[in-house]
PDB file of C-alpha atoms in Angstrom:
ATOM      1  CA  UNK A   1      79.900 -51.342 -77.376  1.00 94.00           C
ATOM      2  CA  UNK A   2      78.253 -48.754 -79.320  1.00 96.00           C
ATOM      3  CA  UNK A   3      76.766 -45.752 -77.382  1.00 97.00           C
ATOM      4  CA  UNK A   4      73.861 -43.698 -78.820  1.00 98.00           C
ATOM      5  CA  UNK A   5      73.092 -40.218 -77.390  1.00 98.00           C
ATOM      6  CA  UNK A   6      69.975 -38.293 -78.041  1.00 96.00           C
ATOM      7  CA  UNK A   7      69.049 -35.771 -79.087  1.00 97.00           C
ATOM      8  CA  UNK A   8      72.321 -34.531 -80.801  1.00 97.00           C
ATOM      9  CA  UNK A   9      71.153 -30.961 -80.297  1.00 98.00           C
ATOM     10  CA  UNK A  10      68.986 -29.525 -77.495  1.00 98.00           C
ATOM     11  CA  UNK A  11      67.657 -26.002 -76.905  1.00 98.00           C
ATOM     12  CA  UNK A  12      66.272 -25.217 -73.570  1.00 98.00           C
ATOM     13  CA  UNK A  13      65.718 -22.064 -71.337  1.00 97.00           C
ATOM     14  CA  UNK A  14      67.343 -21.063 -68.004  1.00 98.00           C
ATOM     15  CA  UNK A  15      65.464 -22.854 -65.271  1.00 98.00           C
ATOM     16  CA  UNK A  16      64.205 -25.738 -67.338  1.00 98.00           C
ATOM     17  CA  UNK A  17      64.475 -29.468 -66.365  1.00 98.00           C
ATOM     18  CA  UNK A  18      66.583 -31.015 -69.040  1.00 98.00           C
ATOM     19  CA  UNK A  19      67.047 -34.689 -69.818  1.00 98.00           C
ATOM     20  CA  UNK A  20      69.770 -36.251 -72.051  1.00 98.00           C
ATOM     21  CA  UNK A  21      69.673 -39.807 -72.989  1.00 98.00           C
ATOM     22  CA  UNK A  22      72.272 -42.489 -73.842  1.00 98.00           C
ATOM     23  CA  UNK A  23      71.605 -45.924 -74.974  1.00 98.00           C
ATOM     24  CA  UNK A  24      74.095 -48.822 -75.060  1.00 98.00           C
ATOM     25  CA  UNK A  25      74.293 -51.524 -77.558  1.00 97.00           C
ATOM     26  CA  UNK A  26      74.224 -54.224 -74.865  1.00 97.00           C
ATOM     27  CA  UNK A  27      73.878 -54.260 -70.992  1.00 98.00           C
ATOM     28  CA  UNK A  28      76.807 -52.201 -69.450  1.00 97.00           C
ATOM     29  CA  UNK A  29      75.835 -53.019 -65.822  1.00 97.00           C
ATOM     30  CA  UNK A  30      75.821 -49.299 -64.921  1.00 97.00           C
ATOM     31  CA  UNK A  31      79.462 -48.723 -65.904  1.00 97.00           C
ATOM     32  CA  UNK A  32      78.640 -45.390 -67.284  1.00 98.00           C
ATOM     33  CA  UNK A  33      80.119 -42.084 -66.816  1.00 98.00           C
ATOM     34  CA  UNK A  34      78.778 -38.548 -68.078  1.00 98.00           C
ATOM     35  CA  UNK A  35      81.131 -35.712 -69.121  1.00 98.00           C
ATOM     36  CA  UNK A  36      80.730 -32.019 -69.706  1.00 98.00           C
ATOM     37  CA  UNK A  37      82.818 -30.338 -72.376  1.00 95.00           C
ATOM     38  CA  UNK A  38      82.772 -26.548 -72.694  1.00 96.00           C
ATOM     39  CA  UNK A  39      83.911 -24.920 -75.943  1.00 93.00           C
ATOM     40  CA  UNK A  40      87.704 -25.031 -76.104  1.00 90.00           C
ATOM     41  CA  UNK A  41      88.128 -26.958 -72.753  1.00 92.00           C
ATOM     42  CA  UNK A  42      88.828 -30.540 -71.773  1.00 91.00           C
ATOM     43  CA  UNK A  43      85.965 -32.768 -70.723  1.00 93.00           C
ATOM     44  CA  UNK A  44      85.019 -32.620 -66.977  1.00 97.00           C
ATOM     45  CA  UNK A  45      83.518 -35.796 -65.153  1.00 97.00           C
ATOM     46  CA  UNK A  46      80.260 -35.265 -63.774  1.00 98.00           C
ATOM     47  CA  UNK A  47      78.637 -38.627 -62.972  1.00 98.00           C
ATOM     48  CA  UNK A  48      80.289 -42.147 -62.543  1.00 97.00           C
ATOM     49  CA  UNK A  49      78.758 -45.589 -62.124  1.00 97.00           C
ATOM     50  CA  UNK A  50      75.572 -44.122 -63.760  1.00 98.00           C
ATOM     51  CA  UNK A  51      74.349 -42.185 -60.843  1.00 98.00           C
ATOM     52  CA  UNK A  52      77.163 -41.083 -58.501  1.00 98.00           C
ATOM     53  CA  UNK A  53      77.973 -37.424 -58.460  1.00 98.00           C
ATOM     54  CA  UNK A  54      81.721 -36.392 -58.891  1.00 97.00           C
ATOM     55  CA  UNK A  55      83.073 -34.491 -56.076  1.00 96.00           C
ATOM     56  CA  UNK A  56      82.557 -30.630 -56.522  1.00 96.00           C
ATOM     57  CA  UNK A  57      79.798 -31.245 -59.304  1.00 98.00           C
ATOM     58  CA  UNK A  58      76.521 -29.054 -58.469  1.00 98.00           C
ATOM     59  CA  UNK A  59      73.753 -31.198 -57.273  1.00 98.00           C
ATOM     60  CA  UNK A  60      71.489 -30.031 -60.140  1.00 98.00           C
ATOM     61  CA  UNK A  61      73.204 -32.724 -62.152  1.00 98.00           C
ATOM     62  CA  UNK A  62      71.935 -36.244 -61.568  1.00 98.00           C
ATOM     63  CA  UNK A  63      72.271 -39.736 -63.397  1.00 98.00           C
ATOM     64  CA  UNK A  64      69.995 -42.688 -63.710  1.00 98.00           C
ATOM     65  CA  UNK A  65      69.444 -45.732 -65.557  1.00 98.00           C
ATOM     66  CA  UNK A  66      70.286 -49.408 -65.875  1.00 97.00           C
ATOM     67  CA  UNK A  67      70.897 -52.052 -68.357  1.00 97.00           C
ATOM     68  CA  UNK A  68      71.189 -50.431 -71.769  1.00 98.00           C
ATOM     69  CA  UNK A  69      69.384 -47.123 -70.958  1.00 98.00           C
ATOM     70  CA  UNK A  70      70.787 -44.029 -69.077  1.00 98.00           C
ATOM     71  CA  UNK A  71      69.801 -40.456 -68.475  1.00 98.00           C
ATOM     72  CA  UNK A  72      71.591 -37.322 -67.385  1.00 98.00           C
ATOM     73  CA  UNK A  73      69.285 -34.871 -65.823  1.00 98.00           C
ATOM     74  CA  UNK A  74      69.884 -31.196 -65.063  1.00 98.00           C
ATOM     75  CA  UNK A  75      67.078 -30.119 -62.593  1.00 98.00           C
ATOM     76  CA  UNK A  76      67.334 -26.282 -63.238  1.00 98.00           C
ATOM     77  CA  UNK A  77      69.341 -25.262 -66.300  1.00 98.00           C
ATOM     78  CA  UNK A  78      71.991 -22.559 -65.713  1.00 98.00           C
ATOM     79  CA  UNK A  79      73.740 -20.509 -68.297  1.00 97.00           C
ATOM     80  CA  UNK A  80      77.059 -22.045 -67.422  1.00 97.00           C
ATOM     81  CA  UNK A  81      75.678 -25.415 -68.397  1.00 98.00           C
ATOM     82  CA  UNK A  82      75.970 -24.607 -71.989  1.00 98.00           C
ATOM     83  CA  UNK A  83      78.147 -27.412 -73.265  1.00 98.00           C
ATOM     84  CA  UNK A  84      78.430 -30.657 -75.040  1.00 97.00           C
ATOM     85  CA  UNK A  85      77.750 -33.656 -72.983  1.00 98.00           C
ATOM     86  CA  UNK A  86      79.187 -37.175 -73.539  1.00 97.00           C
ATOM     87  CA  UNK A  87      78.360 -40.495 -72.208  1.00 98.00           C
ATOM     88  CA  UNK A  88      81.096 -43.133 -71.738  1.00 97.00           C
ATOM     89  CA  UNK A  89      80.783 -46.958 -71.134  1.00 97.00           C
ATOM     90  CA  UNK A  90      83.580 -48.683 -69.307  1.00 96.00           C
ATOM     91  CA  UNK A  91      81.893 -52.279 -69.105  1.00 95.00           C
ATOM     92  CA  UNK A  92      84.038 -53.396 -71.890  1.00 92.00           C
ATOM     93  CA  UNK A  93      86.876 -51.138 -72.656  1.00 91.00           C
ATOM     94  CA  UNK A  94      85.752 -47.499 -73.317  1.00 95.00           C
ATOM     95  CA  UNK A  95      83.611 -46.070 -76.044  1.00 96.00           C
ATOM     96  CA  UNK A  96      81.889 -42.675 -75.910  1.00 97.00           C
ATOM     97  CA  UNK A  97      78.791 -41.430 -77.353  1.00 97.00           C
ATOM     98  CA  UNK A  98      78.662 -38.723 -80.140  1.00 96.00           C
ATOM     99  CA  UNK A  99      77.522 -36.142 -77.691  1.00 96.00           C
ATOM    100  CA  UNK A 100      74.377 -33.931 -77.076  1.00 97.00           C
ATOM    101  CA  UNK A 101      74.996 -30.163 -77.446  1.00 97.00           C
ATOM    102  CA  UNK A 102      73.164 -28.169 -75.134  1.00 98.00           C
ATOM    103  CA  UNK A 103      72.337 -24.601 -75.913  1.00 98.00           C
ATOM    104  CA  UNK A 104      70.209 -21.853 -74.409  1.00 97.00           C
ATOM    105  CA  UNK A 105      66.808 -21.040 -76.291  1.00 94.00           C
TER     106      UNK A 105
ATOM    107  CA  UNK B   1      95.255 -30.114 -56.955  1.00 95.00           C
ATOM    108  CA  UNK B   2      95.489 -32.716 -59.677  1.00 96.00           C
ATOM    109  CA  UNK B   3      97.228 -31.330 -62.533  1.00 96.00           C
ATOM    110  CA  UNK B   4      97.977 -33.057 -66.086  1.00 97.00           C
ATOM    111  CA  UNK B   5      99.879 -31.195 -68.569  1.00 97.00           C
ATOM    112  CA  UNK B   6     100.500 -32.435 -72.025  1.00 98.00           C
ATOM    113  CA  UNK B   7     103.357 -31.525 -74.388  1.00 97.00           C
ATOM    114  CA  UNK B   8     105.061 -32.635 -77.587  1.00 97.00           C
ATOM    115  CA  UNK B   9     102.205 -31.929 -80.233  1.00 96.00           C
ATOM    116  CA  UNK B  10     102.459 -30.156 -83.362  1.00 97.00           C
ATOM    117  CA  UNK B  11     102.515 -30.582 -87.276  1.00 98.00           C
ATOM    118  CA  UNK B  12     104.036 -33.975 -88.721  1.00 97.00           C
ATOM    119  CA  UNK B  13     104.130 -35.392 -91.987  1.00 98.00           C
ATOM    120  CA  UNK B  14     102.341 -38.806 -92.631  1.00 98.00           C
ATOM    121  CA  UNK B  15     104.589 -41.941 -91.866  1.00 98.00           C
ATOM    122  CA  UNK B  16     106.720 -39.894 -89.412  1.00 98.00           C
ATOM    123  CA  UNK B  17     106.770 -40.231 -85.529  1.00 98.00           C
ATOM    124  CA  UNK B  18     105.842 -38.040 -82.739  1.00 98.00           C
ATOM    125  CA  UNK B  19     106.182 -38.469 -78.900  1.00 98.00           C
ATOM    126  CA  UNK B  20     103.653 -36.932 -76.500  1.00 98.00           C
ATOM    127  CA  UNK B  21     104.463 -36.462 -72.812  1.00 98.00           C
ATOM    128  CA  UNK B  22     101.975 -35.721 -69.880  1.00 98.00           C
ATOM    129  CA  UNK B  23     103.605 -34.311 -66.570  1.00 98.00           C
ATOM    130  CA  UNK B  24     101.356 -35.341 -63.585  1.00 98.00           C
ATOM    131  CA  UNK B  25     101.225 -33.548 -60.076  1.00 98.00           C
ATOM    132  CA  UNK B  26      98.962 -33.287 -57.153  1.00 97.00           C
ATOM    133  CA  UNK B  27      98.482 -37.091 -56.607  1.00 97.00           C
ATOM    134  CA  UNK B  28     100.464 -40.332 -56.166  1.00 97.00           C
ATOM    135  CA  UNK B  29     101.105 -41.004 -59.852  1.00 97.00           C
ATOM    136  CA  UNK B  30     102.412 -44.550 -59.256  1.00 96.00           C
ATOM    137  CA  UNK B  31      99.088 -45.526 -57.754  1.00 95.00           C
ATOM    138  CA  UNK B  32      96.897 -44.826 -60.633  1.00 95.00           C
ATOM    139  CA  UNK B  33      96.315 -46.117 -64.235  1.00 96.00           C
ATOM    140  CA  UNK B  34      96.436 -43.606 -66.938  1.00 97.00           C
ATOM    141  CA  UNK B  35      94.990 -43.277 -70.438  1.00 97.00           C
ATOM    142  CA  UNK B  36      95.164 -41.169 -73.698  1.00 98.00           C
ATOM    143  CA  UNK B  37      91.958 -40.197 -75.177  1.00 97.00           C
ATOM    144  CA  UNK B  38      91.830 -38.196 -78.564  1.00 97.00           C
ATOM    145  CA  UNK B  39      89.241 -35.928 -80.284  1.00 94.00           C
ATOM    146  CA  UNK B  40      89.441 -35.195 -83.987  1.00 94.00           C
ATOM    147  CA  UNK B  41      88.289 -31.622 -84.992  1.00 91.00           C
ATOM    148  CA  UNK B  42      84.615 -31.071 -84.371  1.00 86.00           C
ATOM    149  CA  UNK B  43      84.355 -34.956 -83.466  1.00 88.00           C
ATOM    150  CA  UNK B  44      83.621 -36.923 -80.570  1.00 90.00           C
ATOM    151  CA  UNK B  45      85.889 -38.621 -77.968  1.00 93.00           C
ATOM    152  CA  UNK B  46      87.726 -41.880 -78.881  1.00 96.00           C
ATOM    153  CA  UNK B  47      89.945 -43.932 -76.231  1.00 96.00           C
ATOM    154  CA  UNK B  48      93.476 -44.565 -77.579  1.00 97.00           C
ATOM    155  CA  UNK B  49      95.291 -46.519 -74.888  1.00 97.00           C
ATOM    156  CA  UNK B  50      95.640 -47.372 -71.368  1.00 96.00           C
ATOM    157  CA  UNK B  51      98.506 -48.314 -68.977  1.00 95.00           C
ATOM    158  CA  UNK B  52      98.289 -49.817 -65.573  1.00 95.00           C
ATOM    159  CA  UNK B  53      99.605 -48.182 -62.477  1.00 95.00           C
ATOM    160  CA  UNK B  54     102.997 -49.906 -62.736  1.00 95.00           C
ATOM    161  CA  UNK B  55     103.273 -50.198 -66.445  1.00 95.00           C
ATOM    162  CA  UNK B  56     103.039 -53.915 -66.662  1.00 96.00           C
ATOM    163  CA  UNK B  57      99.924 -53.929 -68.823  1.00 95.00           C
ATOM    164  CA  UNK B  58      99.005 -51.765 -71.715  1.00 96.00           C
ATOM    165  CA  UNK B  59      95.998 -51.769 -73.915  1.00 95.00           C
ATOM    166  CA  UNK B  60      95.147 -50.204 -77.196  1.00 96.00           C
ATOM    167  CA  UNK B  61      92.374 -49.442 -79.692  1.00 96.00           C
ATOM    168  CA  UNK B  62      92.813 -51.654 -82.761  1.00 97.00           C
ATOM    169  CA  UNK B  63      93.501 -48.673 -85.101  1.00 97.00           C
ATOM    170  CA  UNK B  64      96.646 -47.837 -83.242  1.00 98.00           C
ATOM    171  CA  UNK B  65      97.932 -51.256 -82.342  1.00 98.00           C
ATOM    172  CA  UNK B  66     101.527 -51.840 -83.557  1.00 98.00           C
ATOM    173  CA  UNK B  67     101.876 -48.016 -84.194  1.00 98.00           C
ATOM    174  CA  UNK B  68     101.426 -46.370 -80.853  1.00 98.00           C
ATOM    175  CA  UNK B  69     103.007 -47.198 -77.593  1.00 98.00           C
ATOM    176  CA  UNK B  70     102.000 -45.899 -74.111  1.00 98.00           C
ATOM    177  CA  UNK B  71     104.596 -45.932 -71.380  1.00 98.00           C
ATOM    178  CA  UNK B  72     105.278 -44.198 -67.977  1.00 98.00           C
ATOM    179  CA  UNK B  73     108.114 -43.197 -65.804  1.00 98.00           C
ATOM    180  CA  UNK B  74     106.813 -43.210 -62.305  1.00 98.00           C
ATOM    181  CA  UNK B  75     109.902 -41.735 -60.893  1.00 98.00           C
ATOM    182  CA  UNK B  76     109.032 -38.566 -63.057  1.00 98.00           C
ATOM    183  CA  UNK B  77     105.362 -38.681 -62.726  1.00 98.00           C
ATOM    184  CA  UNK B  78     105.110 -38.644 -66.573  1.00 98.00           C
ATOM    185  CA  UNK B  79     103.047 -40.498 -69.026  1.00 98.00           C
ATOM    186  CA  UNK B  80     104.086 -40.954 -72.543  1.00 98.00           C
ATOM    187  CA  UNK B  81     102.649 -41.693 -75.988  1.00 98.00           C
ATOM    188  CA  UNK B  82     105.010 -42.740 -78.862  1.00 98.00           C
ATOM    189  CA  UNK B  83     103.318 -42.515 -82.085  1.00 98.00           C
ATOM    190  CA  UNK B  84     104.749 -43.925 -85.063  1.00 98.00           C
ATOM    191  CA  UNK B  85     103.629 -44.195 -88.734  1.00 98.00           C
ATOM    192  CA  UNK B  86     101.111 -41.562 -88.307  1.00 98.00           C
ATOM    193  CA  UNK B  87      98.292 -41.130 -90.649  1.00 98.00           C
ATOM    194  CA  UNK B  88      95.986 -38.275 -91.537  1.00 97.00           C
ATOM    195  CA  UNK B  89      93.191 -39.820 -89.473  1.00 96.00           C
ATOM    196  CA  UNK B  90      95.426 -39.552 -86.284  1.00 98.00           C
ATOM    197  CA  UNK B  91      94.877 -35.868 -86.376  1.00 98.00           C
ATOM    198  CA  UNK B  92      93.289 -34.831 -83.126  1.00 98.00           C
ATOM    199  CA  UNK B  93      93.730 -33.162 -79.905  1.00 97.00           C
ATOM    200  CA  UNK B  94      95.214 -35.796 -77.324  1.00 98.00           C
ATOM    201  CA  UNK B  95      94.123 -35.648 -73.818  1.00 97.00           C
ATOM    202  CA  UNK B  96      96.023 -37.477 -70.805  1.00 98.00           C
ATOM    203  CA  UNK B  97      93.564 -38.753 -68.449  1.00 97.00           C
ATOM    204  CA  UNK B  98      93.519 -40.422 -65.032  1.00 97.00           C
ATOM    205  CA  UNK B  99      92.234 -43.872 -65.271  1.00 93.00           C
ATOM    206  CA  UNK B 100      91.284 -45.169 -61.797  1.00 84.00           C
ATOM    207  CA  UNK B 101      90.795 -48.793 -62.865  1.00 81.00           C
ATOM    208  CA  UNK B 102      93.511 -49.006 -65.518  1.00 79.00           C
ATOM    209  CA  UNK B 103      90.963 -49.934 -68.105  1.00 80.00           C
ATOM    210  CA  UNK B 104      87.716 -50.567 -65.980  1.00 86.00           C
ATOM    211  CA  UNK B 105      86.640 -47.055 -64.854  1.00 92.00           C
ATOM    212  CA  UNK B 106      85.796 -43.544 -65.282  1.00 95.00           C
ATOM    213  CA  UNK B 107      88.319 -40.909 -66.510  1.00 96.00           C
ATOM    214  CA  UNK B 108      88.318 -38.661 -63.478  1.00 95.00           C
ATOM    215  CA  UNK B 109      90.888 -35.951 -64.377  1.00 96.00           C
ATOM    216  CA  UNK B 110      91.826 -34.712 -67.861  1.00 97.00           C
ATOM    217  CA  UNK B 111      94.644 -32.502 -69.214  1.00 96.00           C
ATOM    218  CA  UNK B 112      93.980 -29.589 -71.258  1.00 95.00           C
ATOM    219  CA  UNK B 113      94.998 -31.463 -74.480  1.00 97.00           C
ATOM    220  CA  UNK B 114      97.598 -31.116 -77.069  1.00 97.00           C
ATOM    221  CA  UNK B 115      97.106 -30.829 -80.867  1.00 97.00           C
ATOM    222  CA  UNK B 116      98.664 -33.209 -83.346  1.00 98.00           C
ATOM    223  CA  UNK B 117      98.215 -32.555 -87.053  1.00 98.00           C
ATOM    224  CA  UNK B 118      99.414 -35.085 -89.527  1.00 98.00           C
ATOM    225  CA  UNK B 119      99.685 -33.484 -92.931  1.00 97.00           C
ATOM    226  CA  UNK B 120     102.316 -33.112 -95.709  1.00 96.00           C
TER     227      UNK B 120
END
């Protein structure tokens, strides 16, 4: 199942509400996760089952969507949120999107 | 605290073999599926293989089938990836991950990764 993320690069200011998109090639039944990868680090799970917040993740992160279209929202961007964000579907094995690189404006 | 620590990477010539290990701690290893995910330099993430909690079931992406073998030793809380007939396109950082559903779930913990470079 192909996963398409947009945009590939996003520039935003501290305090902005940020929205990242992920589109699946077919219905993935909410079997979608979001990961954050900071430079030089391993990915970290943020959201699973499309909208469930992983333990220990700040509440400014949220996930939504259904069917083929999903969104990760950061309600108020913080400097430590600079990273690349990947979506992953697990409806049929595992495929990842190419990522959205989030930088500060 | 869940910890996953990979080892065994490095430089290897095309066509040769290499075995990666992942030492797990902080959870009951034998209760969880495990997976390897790789990331080529400056590229995205790519699932490689998954093994069920008891090792009875294994799954691979097409490009590594017949060349890679995922296995585990629950007594040692260790995951392995035997890689044979390595190709330049296998060059990547390999991450050990905890796979809650053994092929049907998010990957909730990741190791720091180990670099594998396939080059002559």
